[in-house]
PDB file of C-alpha atoms in Angstrom:
ATOM      1  CA  MET E   1     131.996 132.377 104.333  1.00  0.00           C
ATOM      2  CA  ARG E   2     135.114 134.326 103.367  1.00  0.00           C
ATOM      3  CA  VAL E   3     138.439 132.499 102.604  1.00  0.00           C
ATOM      4  CA  GLN E   4     141.244 133.333 105.023  1.00  0.00           C
ATOM      5  CA  SER E   5     144.548 134.330 103.396  1.00  0.00           C
ATOM      6  CA  LEU E   6     147.030 133.649 106.204  1.00  0.00           C
ATOM      7  CA  THR E   7     148.166 130.359 104.692  1.00  0.00           C
ATOM      8  CA  LEU E   8     148.656 131.895 101.214  1.00  0.00           C
ATOM      9  CA  VAL E   9     150.700 134.787 102.641  1.00  0.00           C
ATOM     10  CA  ALA E  10     152.874 132.399 104.614  1.00  0.00           C
ATOM     11  CA  ALA E  11     153.450 130.246 101.524  1.00  0.00           C
ATOM     12  CA  GLY E  12     154.471 133.314  99.492  1.00  0.00           C
ATOM     13  CA  ALA E  13     156.905 134.398 102.161  1.00  0.00           C
ATOM     14  CA  ALA E  14     158.463 130.934 102.178  1.00  0.00           C
ATOM     15  CA  LEU E  15     159.107 131.127  98.419  1.00  0.00           C
ATOM     16  CA  LEU E  16     160.797 134.517  98.698  1.00  0.00           C
ATOM     17  CA  ALA E  17     162.949 133.564 101.669  1.00  0.00           C
ATOM     18  CA  PRO E  18     163.467 129.793 101.705  1.00  0.00           C
ATOM     19  CA  THR E  19     165.895 129.854 104.588  1.00  0.00           C
ATOM     20  CA  ALA E  20     163.538 131.732 106.863  1.00  0.00           C
ATOM     21  CA  SER E  21     161.394 129.681 109.179  1.00  0.00           C
ATOM     22  CA  VAL E  22     157.741 130.485 109.245  1.00  0.00           C
ATOM     23  CA  ALA E  23     156.084 130.293 112.626  1.00  0.00           C
ATOM     24  CA  ALA E  24     152.927 128.223 112.773  1.00  0.00           C
ATOM     25  CA  PRO E  25     149.878 130.221 113.693  1.00  0.00           C
ATOM     26  CA  SER E  26     148.704 129.857 117.268  1.00  0.00           C
ATOM     27  CA  PRO E  27     145.562 127.798 117.897  1.00  0.00           C
ATOM     28  CA  GLN E  28     143.655 131.031 118.170  1.00  0.00           C
ATOM     29  CA  GLN E  29     144.930 132.156 114.746  1.00  0.00           C
ATOM     30  CA  GLN E  30     144.651 128.766 112.993  1.00  0.00           C
ATOM     31  CA  PRO E  31     142.388 129.270 109.928  1.00  0.00           C
ATOM     32  CA  ARG E  32     139.310 127.058 109.699  1.00  0.00           C
ATOM     33  CA  THR E  33     139.186 124.412 106.984  1.00  0.00           C
ATOM     34  CA  GLN E  34     137.124 125.636 104.041  1.00  0.00           C
ATOM     35  CA  THR E  35     134.941 123.370 101.963  1.00  0.00           C
ATOM     36  CA  ARG E  36     134.659 125.760  99.002  1.00  0.00           C
ATOM     37  CA  ALA E  37     135.912 129.169  98.009  1.00  0.00           C
ATOM     38  CA  GLU E  38     133.629 132.107  97.434  1.00  0.00           C
ATOM     39  CA  PRO E  39     134.215 135.681  96.250  1.00  0.00           C
ATOM     40  CA  ALA E  40     135.203 138.150  98.951  1.00  0.00           C
ATOM     41  CA  HIS E  41     131.949 140.018  98.581  1.00  0.00           C
ATOM     42  CA  ALA E  42     129.705 136.892  98.777  1.00  0.00           C
ATOM     43  CA  GLU E  43     126.950 136.717 101.336  1.00  0.00           C
ATOM     44  CA  PRO E  44     127.450 134.190 104.182  1.00  0.00           C
ATOM     45  CA  ALA E  45     125.959 130.793 103.350  1.00  0.00           C
ATOM     46  CA  ARG E  46     122.478 130.348 104.716  1.00  0.00           C
ATOM     47  CA  ALA E  47     121.617 127.305 106.773  1.00  0.00           C
ATOM     48  CA  ALA E  48     118.979 124.970 105.362  1.00  0.00           C
ATOM     49  CA  PRO E  49     115.555 125.598 106.885  1.00  0.00           C
ATOM     50  CA  ALA E  50     114.607 123.309 109.738  1.00  0.00           C
ATOM     51  CA  ARG E  51     112.353 120.344 109.025  1.00  0.00           C
ATOM     52  CA  PRO E  52     108.702 120.397 110.201  1.00  0.00           C
ATOM     53  CA  GLU E  53     108.136 121.793 113.616  1.00  0.00           C
ATOM     54  CA  PRO E  54     104.406 122.601 114.061  1.00  0.00           C
ATOM     55  CA  ASP E  55     101.897 120.257 115.575  1.00  0.00           C
ATOM     56  CA  ARG E  56     100.969 117.565 113.038  1.00  0.00           C
ATOM     57  CA  ALA E  57      97.232 117.765 113.667  1.00  0.00           C
ATOM     58  CA  ASP E  58      97.344 121.542 113.152  1.00  0.00           C
ATOM     59  CA  ARG E  59      99.200 121.102 109.860  1.00  0.00           C
ATOM     60  CA  PHE E  60      96.604 118.564 108.731  1.00  0.00           C
ATOM     61  CA  ARG E  61      93.876 121.110 109.408  1.00  0.00           C
ATOM     62  CA  ARG E  62      95.750 123.612 107.254  1.00  0.00           C
ATOM     63  CA  GLY E  63      96.079 121.072 104.462  1.00  0.00           C
ATOM     64  CA  ARG E  64      99.891 121.077 104.371  1.00  0.00           C
ATOM     65  CA  ILE E  65     100.764 117.710 105.862  1.00  0.00           C
ATOM     66  CA  ARG E  66     101.568 114.531 104.003  1.00  0.00           C
ATOM     67  CA  PRO E  67     101.491 110.928 105.177  1.00  0.00           C
ATOM     68  CA  GLU E  68     104.568 109.389 106.766  1.00  0.00           C
ATOM     69  CA  PRO E  69     107.247 108.387 104.230  1.00  0.00           C
ATOM     70  CA  SER E  70     106.462 104.705 104.859  1.00  0.00           C
ATOM     71  CA  ALA E  71     102.855 105.372 103.898  1.00  0.00           C
ATOM     72  CA  GLU E  72     103.913 107.086 100.654  1.00  0.00           C
ATOM     73  CA  ARG E  73     105.240 103.859  99.160  1.00  0.00           C
ATOM     74  CA  GLU E  74     102.824 102.645  96.514  1.00  0.00           C
ATOM     75  CA  GLY E  75     101.957  98.974  96.158  1.00  0.00           C
ATOM     76  CA  THR E  76     101.514  97.163  92.896  1.00  0.00           C
ATOM     77  CA  VAL E  77      97.700  97.232  93.088  1.00  0.00           C
ATOM     78  CA  ARG E  78      96.180 100.555  92.090  1.00  0.00           C
ATOM     79  CA  ALA E  79      93.015 102.130  93.455  1.00  0.00           C
ATOM     80  CA  ALA E  80      91.348 102.081  90.033  1.00  0.00           C
ATOM     81  CA  GLU E  81      91.828  98.314  89.746  1.00  0.00           C
ATOM     82  CA  LEU E  82      90.109  97.644  93.064  1.00  0.00           C
ATOM     83  CA  LEU E  83      87.343 100.193  92.532  1.00  0.00           C
ATOM     84  CA  ALA E  84      86.518  98.548  89.211  1.00  0.00           C
ATOM     85  CA  LYS E  85      85.710  95.375  91.145  1.00  0.00           C
ATOM     86  CA  VAL E  86      83.299  97.037  93.556  1.00  0.00           C
ATOM     87  CA  ARG E  87      81.126  99.033  91.159  1.00  0.00           C
ATOM     88  CA  GLU E  88      78.183  96.686  91.600  1.00  0.00           C
ATOM     89  CA  CYS E  89      76.751  95.768  94.994  1.00  0.00           C
ATOM     90  CA  ASP E  90      75.305  92.406  95.941  1.00  0.00           C
ATOM     91  CA  PRO E  91      74.054  93.230  99.461  1.00  0.00           C
ATOM     92  CA  VAL E  92      74.880  90.844 102.295  1.00  0.00           C
ATOM     93  CA  SER E  93      73.514  93.102 105.039  1.00  0.00           C
ATOM     94  CA  HIS E  94      69.809  92.909 105.850  1.00  0.00           C
ATOM     95  CA  GLY E  95      69.340  96.631 105.492  1.00  0.00           C
ATOM     96  CA  ARG E  96      71.496  99.738 105.401  1.00  0.00           C
ATOM     97  CA  TYR E  97      73.754 101.630 107.784  1.00  0.00           C
ATOM     98  CA  ARG E  98      74.054 105.272 108.734  1.00  0.00           C
ATOM     99  CA  SER E  99      77.325 107.157 108.333  1.00  0.00           C
ATOM    100  CA  ASP E 100      76.676 109.091 111.559  1.00  0.00           C
ATOM    101  CA  ALA E 101      73.992 109.254 114.213  1.00  0.00           C
ATOM    102  CA  GLY E 102      70.922 111.039 112.908  1.00  0.00           C
ATOM    103  CA  THR E 103      71.765 110.654 109.217  1.00  0.00           C
ATOM    104  CA  PRO E 104      69.710 108.566 106.762  1.00  0.00           C
ATOM    105  CA  ALA E 105      70.545 104.859 106.509  1.00  0.00           C
ATOM    106  CA  THR E 106      71.918 104.574 102.972  1.00  0.00           C
ATOM    107  CA  ILE E 107      74.997 102.328 103.159  1.00  0.00           C
ATOM    108  CA  PRO E 108      74.746  98.589 102.446  1.00  0.00           C
ATOM    109  CA  VAL E 109      77.438  96.016 103.084  1.00  0.00           C
ATOM    110  CA  CYS E 110      78.109  94.247  99.807  1.00  0.00           C
ATOM    111  CA  GLY E 111      79.679  90.876  99.156  1.00  0.00           C
ATOM    112  CA  THR E 112      81.698  88.939  96.627  1.00  0.00           C
ATOM    113  CA  ARG E 113      83.198  85.462  96.777  1.00  0.00           C
ATOM    114  CA  GLN E 114      86.437  86.885  98.194  1.00  0.00           C
ATOM    115  CA  ALA E 115      85.448  89.921 100.223  1.00  0.00           C
ATOM    116  CA  VAL E 116      82.837  92.175 101.746  1.00  0.00           C
ATOM    117  CA  PHE E 117      82.913  95.914 101.128  1.00  0.00           C
ATOM    118  CA  TRP E 118      81.159  99.190 101.792  1.00  0.00           C
ATOM    119  CA  LYS E 119      81.514 102.792 100.640  1.00  0.00           C
ATOM    120  CA  ALA E 120      81.192 105.386 103.350  1.00  0.00           C
ATOM    121  CA  ASP E 121      82.749 108.291 105.202  1.00  0.00           C
ATOM    122  CA  MET E 122      85.629 107.996 107.648  1.00  0.00           C
ATOM    123  CA  ASP E 123      85.249 108.929 111.279  1.00  0.00           C
ATOM    124  CA  ILE E 124      88.383 108.812 113.439  1.00  0.00           C
ATOM    125  CA  ASP E 125      88.723 106.089 116.048  1.00  0.00           C
ATOM    126  CA  CYS E 126      91.238 107.074 118.738  1.00  0.00           C
ATOM    127  CA  ASP E 127      90.423 104.361 121.259  1.00  0.00           C
ATOM    128  CA  GLY E 128      92.927 101.976 122.810  1.00  0.00           C
ATOM    129  CA  GLN E 129      96.266 102.899 124.298  1.00  0.00           C
ATOM    130  CA  PRO E 130      96.369 106.589 125.258  1.00  0.00           C
ATOM    131  CA  GLY E 131      99.052 108.692 123.586  1.00  0.00           C
ATOM    132  CA  ALA E 132      99.886 112.253 122.613  1.00  0.00           C
ATOM    133  CA  ARG E 133      97.153 112.376 119.938  1.00  0.00           C
ATOM    134  CA  CYS E 134      94.575 109.957 121.321  1.00  0.00           C
ATOM    135  CA  ASN E 135      93.467 110.507 124.903  1.00  0.00           C
ATOM    136  CA  HIS E 136      90.612 111.885 127.010  1.00  0.00           C
ATOM    137  CA  ARG E 137      91.753 115.439 126.328  1.00  0.00           C
ATOM    138  CA  THR E 138      91.856 115.205 122.520  1.00  0.00           C
ATOM    139  CA  ASP E 139      88.861 112.865 122.132  1.00  0.00           C
ATOM    140  CA  ARG E 140      85.809 113.376 124.298  1.00  0.00           C
ATOM    141  CA  SER E 141      84.578 109.850 123.518  1.00  0.00           C
ATOM    142  CA  PHE E 142      87.966 108.204 124.125  1.00  0.00           C
ATOM    143  CA  THR E 143      87.904 104.686 125.568  1.00  0.00           C
ATOM    144  CA  ALA E 144      91.098 102.988 126.714  1.00  0.00           C
ATOM    145  CA  ALA E 145      90.085  99.682 125.125  1.00  0.00           C
ATOM    146  CA  THR E 146      89.546  98.081 121.722  1.00  0.00           C
ATOM    147  CA  ALA E 147      87.385  95.084 120.855  1.00  0.00           C
ATOM    148  CA  TYR E 148      90.452  93.142 119.736  1.00  0.00           C
ATOM    149  CA  PRO E 149      93.625  93.432 121.868  1.00  0.00           C
ATOM    150  CA  ARG E 150      97.284  93.118 121.004  1.00  0.00           C
ATOM    151  CA  SER E 151      99.086  89.809 121.437  1.00  0.00           C
ATOM    152  CA  ASP E 152     100.240  90.951 124.908  1.00  0.00           C
ATOM    153  CA  GLY E 153      96.665  91.652 126.012  1.00  0.00           C
ATOM    154  CA  ARG E 154      96.915  95.438 125.836  1.00  0.00           C
ATOM    155  CA  PRO E 155      94.546  97.520 123.673  1.00  0.00           C
ATOM    156  CA  LEU E 156      95.586  98.469 120.166  1.00  0.00           C
ATOM    157  CA  ASP E 157      97.417 101.751 119.576  1.00  0.00           C
ATOM    158  CA  ALA E 158      95.272 103.861 117.232  1.00  0.00           C
ATOM    159  CA  GLU E 159      98.099 106.349 116.702  1.00  0.00           C
ATOM    160  CA  ARG E 160     100.450 103.702 115.313  1.00  0.00           C
ATOM    161  CA  LEU E 161      98.347 100.845 113.939  1.00  0.00           C
ATOM    162  CA  PRO E 162      96.093 101.286 110.894  1.00  0.00           C
ATOM    163  CA  TYR E 163      92.846  99.505 111.684  1.00  0.00           C
ATOM    164  CA  ILE E 164      89.214  99.796 110.701  1.00  0.00           C
ATOM    165  CA  VAL E 165      86.058  99.539 112.776  1.00  0.00           C
ATOM    166  CA  VAL E 166      83.193  97.207 111.870  1.00  0.00           C
ATOM    167  CA  PRO E 167      79.656  97.528 113.250  1.00  0.00           C
ATOM    168  CA  GLY E 168      78.845  95.342 116.214  1.00  0.00           C
ATOM    169  CA  PRO E 169      77.029  92.112 115.295  1.00  0.00           C
ATOM    170  CA  SER E 170      73.274  92.522 114.866  1.00  0.00           C
ATOM    171  CA  ARG E 171      70.343  91.306 112.806  1.00  0.00           C
ATOM    172  CA  LEU E 172      71.341  93.966 110.295  1.00  0.00           C
ATOM    173  CA  TRP E 173      74.682  92.250 109.655  1.00  0.00           C
ATOM    174  CA  ASP E 174      76.991  89.924 111.563  1.00  0.00           C
ATOM    175  CA  HIS E 175      80.507  90.264 110.222  1.00  0.00           C
ATOM    176  CA  ARG E 176      81.512  86.944 111.812  1.00  0.00           C
ATOM    177  CA  ALA E 177      79.162  85.075 109.489  1.00  0.00           C
ATOM    178  CA  HIS E 178      81.174  86.388 106.533  1.00  0.00           C
ATOM    179  CA  GLY E 179      84.659  85.406 107.647  1.00  0.00           C
ATOM    180  CA  VAL E 180      85.489  88.786 109.201  1.00  0.00           C
ATOM    181  CA  ARG E 181      87.047  88.952 112.666  1.00  0.00           C
ATOM    182  CA  GLY E 182      89.730  90.742 114.635  1.00  0.00           C
ATOM    183  CA  GLY E 183      92.899  90.808 112.557  1.00  0.00           C
ATOM    184  CA  SER E 184      91.127  90.380 109.213  1.00  0.00           C
ATOM    185  CA  VAL E 185      92.896  92.362 106.495  1.00  0.00           C
ATOM    186  CA  ALA E 186      91.273  95.276 104.698  1.00  0.00           C
ATOM    187  CA  ALA E 187      92.214  97.419 101.723  1.00  0.00           C
ATOM    188  CA  VAL E 188      91.088 100.996 102.347  1.00  0.00           C
ATOM    189  CA  ILE E 189      90.852 103.345  99.361  1.00  0.00           C
ATOM    190  CA  HIS E 190      90.616 107.118  99.305  1.00  0.00           C
ATOM    191  CA  GLY E 191      91.233 108.998  96.076  1.00  0.00           C
ATOM    192  CA  ASP E 192      94.081 107.236  94.318  1.00  0.00           C
ATOM    193  CA  ARG E 193      95.586 105.834  97.507  1.00  0.00           C
ATOM    194  CA  VAL E 194      95.324 102.216  98.672  1.00  0.00           C
ATOM    195  CA  ARG E 195      96.435 101.397 102.198  1.00  0.00           C
ATOM    196  CA  TYR E 196      96.112  98.201 104.208  1.00  0.00           C
ATOM    197  CA  ALA E 197      94.734  97.800 107.703  1.00  0.00           C
ATOM    198  CA  VAL E 198      93.327  95.182 110.048  1.00  0.00           C
ATOM    199  CA  VAL E 199      89.909  94.903 111.648  1.00  0.00           C
ATOM    200  CA  GLY E 200      90.705  96.248 115.107  1.00  0.00           C
ATOM    201  CA  ASP E 201      87.542  97.457 116.795  1.00  0.00           C
ATOM    202  CA  THR E 202      83.762  97.308 116.704  1.00  0.00           C
ATOM    203  CA  GLY E 203      81.368 100.228 116.796  1.00  0.00           C
ATOM    204  CA  PRO E 204      77.643 101.017 116.994  1.00  0.00           C
ATOM    205  CA  ARG E 205      75.352  98.434 115.424  1.00  0.00           C
ATOM    206  CA  ASP E 206      73.735 100.891 113.034  1.00  0.00           C
ATOM    207  CA  ILE E 207      76.715 103.055 111.962  1.00  0.00           C
ATOM    208  CA  ILE E 208      79.540 102.242 109.549  1.00  0.00           C
ATOM    209  CA  GLY E 209      82.638 104.081 108.275  1.00  0.00           C
ATOM    210  CA  GLU E 210      85.391 104.479 110.863  1.00  0.00           C
ATOM    211  CA  ALA E 211      89.136 103.853 111.101  1.00  0.00           C
ATOM    212  CA  SER E 212      92.055 104.550 113.386  1.00  0.00           C
ATOM    213  CA  TYR E 213      94.135 107.707 113.596  1.00  0.00           C
ATOM    214  CA  ALA E 214      97.014 105.895 111.856  1.00  0.00           C
ATOM    215  CA  ALA E 215      94.800 104.633 109.012  1.00  0.00           C
ATOM    216  CA  ALA E 216      93.473 108.117 108.320  1.00  0.00           C
ATOM    217  CA  LYS E 217      96.947 109.627 108.399  1.00  0.00           C
ATOM    218  CA  ASP E 218      98.242 107.043 105.906  1.00  0.00           C
ATOM    219  CA  LEU E 219      95.444 107.971 103.509  1.00  0.00           C
ATOM    220  CA  GLY E 220      96.088 111.701 103.759  1.00  0.00           C
ATOM    221  CA  ILE E 221      92.884 112.275 105.745  1.00  0.00           C
ATOM    222  CA  ASP E 222      92.931 114.626 108.730  1.00  0.00           C
ATOM    223  CA  PRO E 223      93.294 112.209 111.696  1.00  0.00           C
ATOM    224  CA  ASP E 224      92.275 114.651 114.425  1.00  0.00           C
ATOM    225  CA  PRO E 225      89.623 112.830 116.494  1.00  0.00           C
ATOM    226  CA  HIS E 226      87.689 116.045 117.103  1.00  0.00           C
ATOM    227  CA  THR E 227      87.821 117.860 113.754  1.00  0.00           C
ATOM    228  CA  GLY E 228      89.174 115.243 111.336  1.00  0.00           C
ATOM    229  CA  GLY E 229      87.797 112.542 109.084  1.00  0.00           C
ATOM    230  CA  THR E 230      86.098 112.917 105.724  1.00  0.00           C
ATOM    231  CA  PRO E 231      82.368 112.922 104.913  1.00  0.00           C
ATOM    232  CA  SER E 232      82.552 110.545 101.931  1.00  0.00           C
ATOM    233  CA  GLY E 233      84.742 108.897  99.340  1.00  0.00           C
ATOM    234  CA  VAL E 234      86.221 105.999 101.302  1.00  0.00           C
ATOM    235  CA  THR E 235      85.914 102.367 100.194  1.00  0.00           C
ATOM    236  CA  TYR E 236      86.566  99.546 102.651  1.00  0.00           C
ATOM    237  CA  ILE E 237      87.266  96.049 101.272  1.00  0.00           C
ATOM    238  CA  VAL E 238      87.707  93.285 103.871  1.00  0.00           C
ATOM    239  CA  PHE E 239      89.067  89.968 102.658  1.00  0.00           C
ATOM    240  CA  LYS E 240      87.101  86.991 103.928  1.00  0.00           C
ATOM    241  CA  GLY E 241      88.959  84.442 106.029  1.00  0.00           C
ATOM    242  CA  SER E 242      92.128  86.546 106.243  1.00  0.00           C
ATOM    243  CA  ARG E 243      93.922  87.169 109.501  1.00  0.00           C
ATOM    244  CA  VAL E 244      97.160  88.756 110.670  1.00  0.00           C
ATOM    245  CA  LYS E 245      98.848  87.340 113.746  1.00  0.00           C
ATOM    246  CA  PRO E 246      99.857  89.110 115.843  1.00  0.00           C
ATOM    247  CA  ILE E 247      97.243  91.707 115.071  1.00  0.00           C
ATOM    248  CA  GLU E 248      99.699  94.551 115.665  1.00  0.00           C
ATOM    249  CA  ASP E 249     102.103  93.373 112.941  1.00  0.00           C
ATOM    250  CA  ARG E 250     101.710  96.283 110.531  1.00  0.00           C
ATOM    251  CA  ALA E 251     104.222  94.936 108.010  1.00  0.00           C
ATOM    252  CA  ALA E 252     102.416  91.596 107.824  1.00  0.00           C
ATOM    253  CA  ALA E 253      99.102  93.372 107.231  1.00  0.00           C
ATOM    254  CA  THR E 254     100.599  95.280 104.311  1.00  0.00           C
ATOM    255  CA  LEU E 255     102.184  92.191 102.732  1.00  0.00           C
ATOM    256  CA  THR E 256      99.041  90.090 103.171  1.00  0.00           C
ATOM    257  CA  GLY E 257      96.803  92.910 101.990  1.00  0.00           C
ATOM    258  CA  GLU E 258      98.854  93.473  98.860  1.00  0.00           C
ATOM    259  CA  ARG E 259      98.719  89.785  97.977  1.00  0.00           C
ATOM    260  CA  LEU E 260      94.969  89.484  98.566  1.00  0.00           C
ATOM    261  CA  ALA E 261      94.233  92.759  96.775  1.00  0.00           C
ATOM    262  CA  ARG E 262      96.159  91.531  93.743  1.00  0.00           C
ATOM    263  CA  GLN E 263      94.112  88.325  93.685  1.00  0.00           C
ATOM    264  CA  PHE E 264      90.903  90.322  94.125  1.00  0.00           C
ATOM    265  CA  ALA E 265      91.768  92.683  91.266  1.00  0.00           C
ATOM    266  CA  ARG E 266      92.544  89.743  88.967  1.00  0.00           C
ATOM    267  CA  GLY E 267      89.357  87.949  89.978  1.00  0.00           C
ATOM    268  CA  ASP E 268      91.249  84.870  91.197  1.00  0.00           C
TER     269      ASP E 268
END
């Protein structure tokens, strides 16, 4: 932006002829206030590029999106600390689960004194309250209900609340017998990221490895219910006897999860 010289000219004229009155420029001629001077030949300042505008799901598919800023904040418990505690498996399930329909059953549910855990894929659960990302149009298997409702009786919001899905109770494994229920707190690990969620829904009795749109997004996993998810590399640790009330209190889930994860990592 070039600097206007009207004011400087007027000031010079005043010095040469102090008794002469200088007329104030009309509103149309009034020079704009400048924030910094630039050479007369300088290019006009360029405006900063606009912040993200494309569809978030599309940007996930292209590998350019990052989790929400709130999800970027790291806790004090690192992924490596938790993974070191789940290297060995003491099975509590009476058999193994599939990651998807038609795949081999290779995934056991394992147990410790403090938690149960499994290592699987992540399918995207978009059930519950319909929204811009989770609805009958975006998810062919969408259901406007979740096994565990909000405190006001409405279904959970998969777009906003990080939650995981546990298999429905069966002879293979009944999560209720191990202190796991709606609102139980889970640490979910993918790569070097640890995020906290609640148990929010139940799924098929022979399939394991599913979490909400919001949980996937927080972990940097494509949350698109049709094309998203990841085929492996996700560890789910659910802390026995834990519970967040109300179930939709995301901040409480994070605080409780961090505390329980710290105890789990220390072996308390």
